[in-house]
Coordinates of C-alpha atoms in Angstrom, one line a residue:
X1324 CA 0.0 0.0 0.0
X1325 CA 1.4 3.4 -1.0
X1326 CA 1.2 6.6 1.0
X1327 CA -1.5 7.9 -1.3
X1328 CA -3.6 4.9 -0.5
X1329 CA -3.6 5.9 3.2
X1330 CA -4.7 9.5 2.6
X1331 CA -8.3 10.4 3.2
X1332 CA -10.2 11.8 0.2
X1333 CA -12.8 14.4 0.8
X1334 CA -15.7 15.1 -1.5
X1335 CA -17.0 18.6 -2.4
X1336 CA -19.6 18.7 0.4
X1337 CA -17.0 17.9 3.0
X1338 CA -14.5 20.4 1.7
X1339 CA -17.2 23.1 1.6
X1340 CA -18.1 22.3 5.2
X1341 CA -14.5 22.7 6.3
X1342 CA -14.2 26.0 4.5
X1343 CA -17.6 27.1 5.7
X1344 CA -18.8 27.8 2.1
X1345 CA -22.4 27.2 1.4
X1346 CA -22.8 27.8 -2.3
X1347 CA -21.3 25.8 -5.2
X1348 CA -20.8 29.0 -7.2
X1349 CA -18.6 30.6 -4.6
X1350 CA -16.6 27.4 -4.3
X1351 CA -16.1 27.0 -8.0
X1352 CA -15.2 30.7 -8.4
X1353 CA -12.4 30.2 -5.8
X1354 CA -11.1 27.3 -7.9
X1355 CA -11.5 29.2 -11.2
X1356 CA -9.5 32.2 -9.8
X1357 CA -6.8 29.9 -8.5
X1358 CA -7.6 30.8 -4.9
X1359 CA -8.2 27.1 -4.0
X1360 CA -6.7 24.0 -5.7
X1361 CA -8.8 22.0 -8.1
X1362 CA -9.7 18.5 -7.1
X1363 CA -9.2 15.3 -9.0
X1364 CA -11.6 12.8 -10.4
X1365 CA -12.5 10.0 -8.1
X1366 CA -15.5 8.7 -10.2
X1367 CA -17.6 9.5 -13.2
X1368 CA -19.3 12.5 -11.5
X1369 CA -17.2 12.9 -8.4
X1370 CA -14.2 15.1 -7.6
X1371 CA -12.1 14.7 -4.5
X1372 CA -9.4 16.5 -2.5
X1373 CA -6.9 15.0 -0.1
X1374 CA -7.8 16.0 3.4
X1375 CA -4.3 16.9 4.4
X1376 CA -3.9 19.2 1.4
X1377 CA -7.2 21.0 2.3
X1378 CA -6.0 21.6 5.9
X1379 CA -2.5 22.7 4.7
X1380 CA -4.1 25.2 2.3
X1381 CA -6.3 26.5 5.2
X1382 CA -3.3 26.8 7.5
X1383 CA -1.4 28.7 4.9
X1384 CA -4.3 31.2 4.5
X1385 CA -4.4 31.7 8.3
X1386 CA -0.6 32.3 8.4
X1387 CA -0.9 34.9 5.6
X1388 CA -3.7 36.7 7.5
X1389 CA -1.4 36.9 10.5
X1390 CA 1.5 38.1 8.4
X1391 CA 3.5 35.0 9.2
X1392 CA 4.2 34.2 5.5
X1393 CA 5.9 36.6 3.1

């Protein structure tokens, strides 16, 4: 089993819950503007994000807001 096999995959609803975003349009606009990473296909009509990458992205935004990242 590879490291990727052990990582948890989140679906759109779960990612939106973590980011506290209600609307799909706001979420997709963030992706379109490059403000949030695009997901990857996990099925015919499903897109996923690795949980650790979502939390890393969120931590980076918090550090930027506090002026901790140049």
